């Protein structure tokens, strides 16, 4: 009879640990599962105007007029990221097996995954986009 009570306690303990792990697995797994809703850099084309680009990227952080009359604008954006269910499942599993301690590592990893991007756009005097480049923003 004692053996049945012990196995029942074990099952309850395992169930409580699973509930605890699932409750803690939220931040990194959720960020990976949902992605981020930012500007879609792929829709900005060479025929775009400054108005259309700023509608997608917002106001520029820097704006300079060149000697030939062209304008150079620099935008600091957080780009759109797609949901990744495999990465989310990995975070959730690691959260479960480490009783939530994985969040100390997984959260910053997900933040770093969606690094901000510096987009540089060059416009002519009429506001037509001539060239656009993007590069990851330095961490420091």
XYZ file of N, CA, C and O in Angstrom:
560
model
N 0.813 -1.191 0.000
C 0.000 0.000 0.000
C 0.863 1.266 0.000
O 0.510 2.234 -0.642
N 1.965 1.243 0.710
C 2.865 2.397 0.788
C 3.426 2.737 -0.601
O 3.619 3.885 -0.926
N 3.691 1.741 -1.417
C 4.262 1.940 -2.741
C 3.302 2.739 -3.649
O 3.718 3.573 -4.428
N 2.021 2.511 -3.558
C 1.029 3.224 -4.366
C 0.984 4.692 -3.969
O 0.941 5.569 -4.817
N 1.047 4.974 -2.684
C 1.037 6.365 -2.231
C 2.282 7.096 -2.715
O 2.226 8.249 -3.123
N 3.420 6.443 -2.735
C 4.656 7.064 -3.181
C 4.605 7.355 -4.675
O 4.995 8.433 -5.117
N 4.103 6.426 -5.469
C 4.005 6.670 -6.907
C 2.981 7.756 -7.199
O 3.143 8.537 -8.133
N 1.939 7.836 -6.429
C 0.950 8.901 -6.590
C 1.578 10.263 -6.286
O 1.340 11.242 -6.992
N 2.394 10.319 -5.255
C 3.086 11.562 -4.928
C 4.062 11.937 -6.035
O 4.213 13.113 -6.375
N 4.730 10.930 -6.581
C 5.678 11.179 -7.672
C 4.963 11.769 -8.883
O 5.422 12.734 -9.480
N 3.828 11.193 -9.232
C 3.055 11.685 -10.376
C 2.614 13.120 -10.129
O 2.706 13.977 -11.015
N 2.162 13.417 -8.914
C 1.764 14.790 -8.589
C 2.948 15.744 -8.665
O 2.819 16.870 -9.132
N 4.105 15.297 -8.200
C 5.302 16.135 -8.253
C 5.720 16.425 -9.688
O 6.072 17.554 -10.029
N 5.687 15.396 -10.522
C 6.037 15.587 -11.929
C 5.029 16.523 -12.597
O 5.402 17.432 -13.348
N 3.763 16.329 -12.321
C 2.733 17.201 -12.891
C 2.933 18.647 -12.432
O 2.841 19.580 -13.234
N 3.237 18.849 -11.151
C 3.482 20.204 -10.638
C 4.710 20.816 -11.297
O 4.713 22.008 -11.642
N 5.752 20.011 -11.505
C 6.956 20.525 -12.171
C 6.654 20.918 -13.607
O 7.159 21.937 -14.103
N 5.840 20.131 -14.300
C 5.462 20.467 -15.670
C 4.667 21.763 -15.724
O 4.910 22.621 -16.579
N 3.723 21.914 -14.833
C 2.931 23.150 -14.787
C 3.828 24.340 -14.490
O 3.719 25.392 -15.118
N 4.743 24.180 -13.546
C 5.677 25.241 -13.180
C 6.552 25.614 -14.376
O 6.753 26.793 -14.676
N 7.058 24.608 -15.089
C 7.906 24.862 -16.250
C 7.155 25.564 -17.376
O 7.678 26.482 -17.992
N 5.939 25.120 -17.610
C 5.137 25.750 -18.665
C 4.807 27.195 -18.295
O 4.813 28.082 -19.142
N 4.540 27.439 -17.028
C 4.234 28.802 -16.592
C 5.430 29.726 -16.783
O 5.268 30.895 -17.131
N 6.615 29.203 -16.561
C 7.803 30.030 -16.711
C 8.234 30.197 -18.163
O 8.909 31.151 -18.500
N 7.886 29.226 -18.995
C 8.326 29.325 -20.391
C 7.399 30.270 -21.116
O 6.368 29.890 -21.608
N 7.772 31.476 -21.187
C 6.904 32.424 -21.833
C 7.655 33.415 -22.672
O 7.392 33.554 -23.848
N 8.617 34.049 -22.104
C 9.232 35.190 -22.757
C 9.962 34.795 -24.037
O 9.583 35.220 -25.116
N 11.014 34.006 -23.946
C 11.793 33.655 -25.134
C 10.962 32.833 -26.110
O 10.988 33.075 -27.317
N 10.225 31.855 -25.595
C 9.400 31.026 -26.472
C 8.319 31.859 -27.155
O 8.055 31.692 -28.350
N 7.722 32.766 -26.426
C 6.687 33.622 -27.004
C 7.267 34.553 -28.062
O 6.664 34.764 -29.113
N 8.441 35.131 -27.788
C 9.058 36.024 -28.776
C 9.376 35.269 -30.061
O 9.178 35.793 -31.158
N 9.880 34.035 -29.938
C 10.208 33.252 -31.128
C 8.950 32.819 -31.874
O 8.941 32.765 -33.101
N 7.889 32.510 -31.147
C 6.665 32.014 -31.781
C 5.874 33.108 -32.487
O 5.183 32.841 -33.475
N 5.962 34.336 -32.002
C 5.148 35.399 -32.583
C 5.895 36.247 -33.595
O 5.273 36.897 -34.427
N 7.215 36.289 -33.536
C 7.953 37.176 -34.429
C 7.765 38.622 -33.978
O 7.232 38.893 -32.909
N 8.201 39.532 -34.815
C 8.073 40.947 -34.484
C 7.438 41.684 -35.658
O 7.768 41.423 -36.811
N 6.573 42.593 -35.326
C 5.873 43.358 -36.350
C 6.573 44.691 -36.521
O 6.385 45.608 -35.733
N 7.412 44.776 -37.519
C 8.116 46.013 -37.821
C 7.925 46.335 -39.287
O 7.145 45.684 -39.986
N 8.642 47.311 -39.785
C 8.508 47.650 -41.200
C 9.037 46.522 -42.079
O 10.013 45.856 -41.746
N 8.384 46.310 -43.184
C 8.802 45.294 -44.138
C 9.768 45.942 -45.119
O 9.368 46.684 -46.008
N 11.056 45.661 -44.937
C 12.077 46.308 -45.766
C 12.024 45.845 -47.210
O 12.537 46.516 -48.099
N 11.375 44.712 -47.479
C 11.326 44.198 -48.848
C 10.335 44.960 -49.724
O 10.423 44.882 -50.945
N 9.402 45.695 -49.139
C 8.409 46.390 -49.965
C 8.895 47.749 -50.447
O 8.296 48.353 -51.316
N 9.985 48.233 -49.882
C 10.523 49.521 -50.314
C 11.333 49.279 -51.581
O 12.337 48.604 -51.562
N 10.879 49.821 -52.687
C 11.522 49.551 -53.973
C 12.275 50.779 -54.471
O 12.194 51.861 -53.904
N 13.001 50.610 -55.560
C 13.792 51.706 -56.126
C 12.912 52.834 -56.671
O 13.370 53.954 -56.795
N 11.675 52.555 -57.000
C 10.795 53.596 -57.532
C 10.076 54.376 -56.438
O 9.245 55.224 -56.714
N 10.376 54.078 -55.194
C 9.658 54.706 -54.083
C 10.060 56.169 -53.920
O 11.132 56.597 -54.324
N 9.183 56.896 -53.297
C 9.476 58.288 -52.958
C 9.820 58.366 -51.474
O 9.610 57.413 -50.720
N 10.353 59.488 -51.072
C 10.703 59.670 -49.664
C 9.464 59.519 -48.784
O 9.520 58.939 -47.707
N 8.329 60.010 -49.259
C 7.080 59.884 -48.513
C 6.739 58.417 -48.275
O 6.377 58.022 -47.165
N 6.859 57.577 -49.330
C 6.540 56.152 -49.198
C 7.510 55.438 -48.263
O 7.110 54.570 -47.492
N 8.782 55.783 -48.353
C 9.781 55.152 -47.487
C 9.513 55.528 -46.033
O 9.528 54.678 -45.143
N 9.241 56.799 -45.774
C 8.998 57.239 -44.401
C 7.679 56.699 -43.867
O 7.526 56.535 -42.659
N 6.758 56.384 -44.740
C 5.530 55.739 -44.285
C 5.842 54.337 -43.751
O 5.216 53.879 -42.806
N 6.813 53.656 -44.360
C 7.222 52.328 -43.903
C 8.187 52.393 -42.710
O 8.062 51.625 -41.771
N 9.171 53.301 -42.768
C 10.253 53.301 -41.786
C 10.126 54.357 -40.700
O 10.868 54.316 -39.724
N 9.249 55.306 -40.875
C 9.133 56.400 -39.910
C 10.072 57.542 -40.278
O 10.727 57.528 -41.311
N 10.143 58.513 -39.418
C 11.015 59.665 -39.665
C 12.480 59.262 -39.542
O 12.826 58.425 -38.708
N 13.337 59.875 -40.345
C 14.755 59.519 -40.263
C 15.397 60.049 -38.978
O 14.997 61.082 -38.453
N 16.402 59.316 -38.510
C 17.163 59.769 -37.345
C 18.185 60.826 -37.740
O 18.527 61.694 -36.942
N 18.690 60.731 -38.953
C 19.633 61.714 -39.490
C 19.203 62.061 -40.903
O 18.750 61.204 -41.651
N 19.371 63.329 -41.260
C 19.034 63.784 -42.607
C 20.053 64.850 -43.004
O 20.211 65.849 -42.308
N 20.760 64.596 -44.118
C 21.785 65.535 -44.572
C 21.612 65.786 -46.057
O 21.332 64.860 -46.823
N 21.828 67.050 -46.444
C 21.794 67.373 -47.863
C 23.227 67.359 -48.380
O 24.131 67.934 -47.776
N 23.433 66.677 -49.509
C 24.749 66.563 -50.119
C 25.028 67.796 -50.981
O 24.131 68.586 -51.272
N 26.273 67.945 -51.416
C 26.670 69.096 -52.229
C 25.931 69.124 -53.569
O 25.636 70.193 -54.099
N 25.606 67.945 -54.130
C 24.913 67.912 -55.422
C 23.393 68.081 -55.294
O 22.673 67.997 -56.267
N 22.886 68.289 -54.080
C 21.459 68.499 -53.870
C 20.709 67.263 -53.416
O 19.552 67.354 -53.012
N 21.328 66.087 -53.508
C 20.694 64.865 -53.030
C 20.601 64.884 -51.507
O 21.342 65.595 -50.833
N 19.665 64.096 -50.994
C 19.475 63.965 -49.548
C 19.852 62.556 -49.113
O 19.533 61.589 -49.806
N 20.501 62.442 -47.970
C 20.824 61.140 -47.389
C 20.126 61.066 -46.038
O 20.315 61.938 -45.181
N 19.310 60.041 -45.874
C 18.565 59.849 -44.631
C 18.976 58.512 -44.018
O 19.157 57.521 -44.728
N 19.106 58.503 -42.689
C 19.444 57.280 -41.960
C 18.287 56.967 -41.017
O 17.875 57.816 -40.234
N 17.768 55.734 -41.124
C 16.651 55.277 -40.309
C 17.141 54.157 -39.393
O 17.854 53.265 -39.824
N 16.747 54.211 -38.150
C 17.059 53.159 -37.180
C 15.769 52.380 -36.959
O 14.837 52.886 -36.332
N 15.702 51.156 -37.495
C 14.455 50.396 -37.450
C 14.669 49.011 -36.852
O 15.762 48.455 -36.893
N 13.608 48.470 -36.295
C 13.582 47.074 -35.869
C 12.795 46.332 -36.942
O 11.586 46.512 -37.072
N 13.472 45.520 -37.749
C 12.793 44.910 -38.889
C 11.794 43.843 -38.477
O 11.831 43.326 -37.364
N 10.917 43.528 -39.384
C 9.919 42.485 -39.185
C 10.623 41.129 -39.168
O 11.499 40.871 -39.972
N 10.253 40.286 -38.238
C 10.791 38.927 -38.200
C 9.627 37.950 -38.252
O 8.550 38.222 -37.726
N 9.859 36.828 -38.892
C 8.822 35.811 -39.023
C 8.801 34.931 -37.781
O 9.839 34.696 -37.167
N 7.642 34.406 -37.429
C 7.587 33.454 -36.322
C 8.386 32.196 -36.660
O 8.411 31.758 -37.803
N 9.052 31.639 -35.667
C 9.835 30.424 -35.847
C 9.410 29.434 -34.772
O 9.846 29.520 -33.625
N 8.533 28.519 -35.150
C 7.977 27.583 -34.179
C 9.010 26.575 -33.683
O 8.935 26.131 -32.539
N 9.988 26.232 -34.507
C 11.028 25.297 -34.060
C 11.869 25.932 -32.959
O 12.191 25.293 -31.950
N 12.228 27.197 -33.146
C 13.003 27.907 -32.121
C 12.166 28.079 -30.855
O 12.669 27.933 -29.737
N 10.880 28.352 -31.013
C 9.992 28.491 -29.855
C 9.888 27.176 -29.095
O 9.915 27.162 -27.861
N 9.773 26.064 -29.828
C 9.707 24.757 -29.167
C 11.004 24.457 -28.434
O 10.993 23.891 -27.333
N 12.122 24.834 -29.023
C 13.411 24.650 -28.355
C 13.493 25.430 -27.064
O 13.937 24.913 -26.023
N 13.066 26.702 -27.107
C 13.058 27.523 -25.883
C 12.130 26.913 -24.837
O 12.475 26.843 -23.658
N 10.953 26.481 -25.268
C 10.004 25.896 -24.327
C 10.542 24.628 -23.684
O 10.393 24.415 -22.475
N 11.185 23.785 -24.488
C 11.760 22.549 -23.959
C 12.880 22.850 -22.972
O 12.948 22.252 -21.894
N 13.756 23.771 -23.339
C 14.849 24.127 -22.431
C 14.320 24.783 -21.159
O 14.862 24.564 -20.073
N 13.256 25.579 -21.285
C 12.623 26.149 -20.088
C 12.104 25.046 -19.183
O 12.272 25.094 -17.966
N 11.492 24.054 -19.782
C 10.911 22.961 -19.014
C 11.982 22.172 -18.270
O 11.856 21.909 -17.074
N 13.049 21.814 -18.963
C 14.084 20.985 -18.343
C 14.977 21.749 -17.365
O 15.639 21.144 -16.530
N 15.013 23.071 -17.475
C 15.829 23.855 -16.531
C 14.952 24.585 -15.519
O 15.449 25.457 -14.800
N 13.669 24.243 -15.483
C 12.715 24.878 -14.558
C 12.711 26.400 -14.702
O 12.669 27.140 -13.733
N 12.792 26.867 -15.928
C 12.691 28.293 -16.202
C 14.004 29.037 -16.216
O 14.049 30.208 -16.585
N 15.090 28.402 -15.825
C 16.377 29.102 -15.797
C 16.882 29.439 -17.198
O 17.707 30.336 -17.353
N 16.382 28.742 -18.213
C 16.812 29.021 -19.579
C 16.455 30.448 -19.995
O 17.097 31.023 -20.869
N 15.467 31.044 -19.376
C 15.064 32.407 -19.735
C 16.205 33.402 -19.557
O 16.250 34.413 -20.240
N 17.119 33.117 -18.644
C 18.266 34.006 -18.432
C 19.112 34.070 -19.702
O 19.686 35.105 -20.019
N 19.175 32.974 -20.451
C 19.936 32.919 -21.691
C 19.027 33.150 -22.899
O 19.367 33.914 -23.805
N 17.877 32.511 -22.915
C 16.987 32.551 -24.069
C 16.400 33.921 -24.358
O 16.263 34.308 -25.520
N 16.065 34.663 -23.310
C 15.508 36.006 -23.515
C 16.474 36.928 -24.250
O 16.125 37.505 -25.292
N 17.719 37.074 -23.742
C 18.682 37.911 -24.470
C 19.005 37.397 -25.879
O 19.246 38.195 -26.781
N 18.979 36.076 -26.063
C 19.210 35.541 -27.409
C 18.127 35.995 -28.374
O 18.413 36.357 -29.522
N 16.887 35.982 -27.926
C 15.790 36.410 -28.793
C 15.856 37.915 -29.067
O 15.553 38.362 -30.167
N 16.257 38.682 -28.080
C 16.410 40.127 -28.294
C 17.513 40.384 -29.304
O 17.380 41.212 -30.200
N 18.624 39.651 -29.186
C 19.732 39.821 -30.123
C 19.365 39.342 -31.518
O 19.883 39.860 -32.515
N 18.462 38.372 -31.610
C 18.049 37.850 -32.910
C 17.363 38.934 -33.741
O 17.468 38.947 -34.963
N 16.679 39.826 -33.098
C 15.970 40.900 -33.806
C 16.720 42.212 -33.636
O 16.159 43.209 -33.242
N 18.001 42.194 -33.946
C 18.798 43.410 -33.829
C 18.237 44.520 -34.693
O 17.690 44.282 -35.773
N 18.403 45.701 -34.220
C 17.975 46.857 -34.989
C 18.858 47.009 -36.218
O 19.989 46.539 -36.254
N 18.320 47.644 -37.235
C 18.999 47.800 -38.514
C 19.089 49.290 -38.840
O 18.133 50.041 -38.617
N 20.249 49.704 -39.340
C 20.407 51.065 -39.840
C 20.194 51.035 -41.350
O 20.911 50.351 -42.077
N 19.182 51.759 -41.807
C 18.858 51.829 -43.227
C 19.258 53.211 -43.722
O 18.840 54.225 -43.152
N 20.094 53.234 -44.751
C 20.532 54.496 -45.336
C 19.881 54.638 -46.705
O 19.993 53.734 -47.539
N 19.197 55.742 -46.914
C 18.506 55.994 -48.181
C 19.030 57.294 -48.781
O 19.249 58.272 -48.067
N 19.241 57.270 -50.095
C 19.665 58.478 -50.810
C 18.561 58.859 -51.783
O 18.077 58.023 -52.559
N 18.131 60.112 -51.688
C 17.047 60.639 -52.514
C 17.585 61.750 -53.418
O 18.516 62.468 -53.040
N 16.952 61.916 -54.589
C 17.301 63.068 -55.412
C 16.541 64.297 -54.899
O 15.816 64.219 -53.905
N 16.714 65.428 -55.579
C 16.088 66.678 -55.103
C 14.572 66.609 -55.102
O 13.910 67.276 -54.314
N 13.992 65.769 -55.972
C 12.532 65.669 -56.038
C 11.966 64.676 -55.015
O 10.761 64.544 -54.902
N 12.840 63.962 -54.293
C 12.379 63.026 -53.278
C 12.270 61.592 -53.751
O 11.762 60.740 -53.037
N 12.771 61.299 -54.967
C 12.739 59.923 -55.474
C 13.913 59.149 -54.874
O 15.035 59.633 -54.811
N 13.631 57.915 -54.444
C 14.661 57.063 -53.849
C 15.638 56.618 -54.928
O 15.253 56.015 -55.925
N 16.922 56.905 -54.721
C 17.951 56.500 -55.670
C 18.659 55.226 -55.222
O 18.984 54.372 -56.041
N 18.927 55.130 -53.932
C 19.669 53.981 -53.421
C 19.284 53.745 -51.969
O 19.039 54.689 -51.219
N 19.248 52.456 -51.591
C 18.953 52.117 -50.200
C 19.853 50.959 -49.782
O 19.981 49.974 -50.500
N 20.478 51.099 -48.611
C 21.299 50.031 -48.059
C 20.900 49.839 -46.594
O 20.393 50.759 -45.964
N 21.146 48.636 -46.098
C 20.864 48.373 -44.687
C 21.973 47.521 -44.121
O 22.582 46.716 -44.819
N 22.224 47.725 -42.827
C 23.224 46.918 -42.129
C 22.806 46.836 -40.665
O 22.132 47.744 -40.152
N 23.185 45.748 -39.998
C 22.831 45.629 -38.572
C 23.467 46.752 -37.761
O 24.603 47.151 -38.002
N 22.715 47.256 -36.827
C 23.215 48.310 -35.954
C 24.235 47.695 -34.982
O 23.994 46.627 -34.428
N 25.365 48.339 -34.793
C 26.341 47.808 -33.838
C 25.750 47.710 -32.446
O 24.955 48.561 -32.026
N 26.124 46.659 -31.726
C 25.573 46.455 -30.392
C 26.080 47.509 -29.420
O 25.350 47.998 -28.585
N 27.329 47.847 -29.513
C 27.882 48.846 -28.581
C 27.985 50.197 -29.198
O 28.120 50.521 -30.220
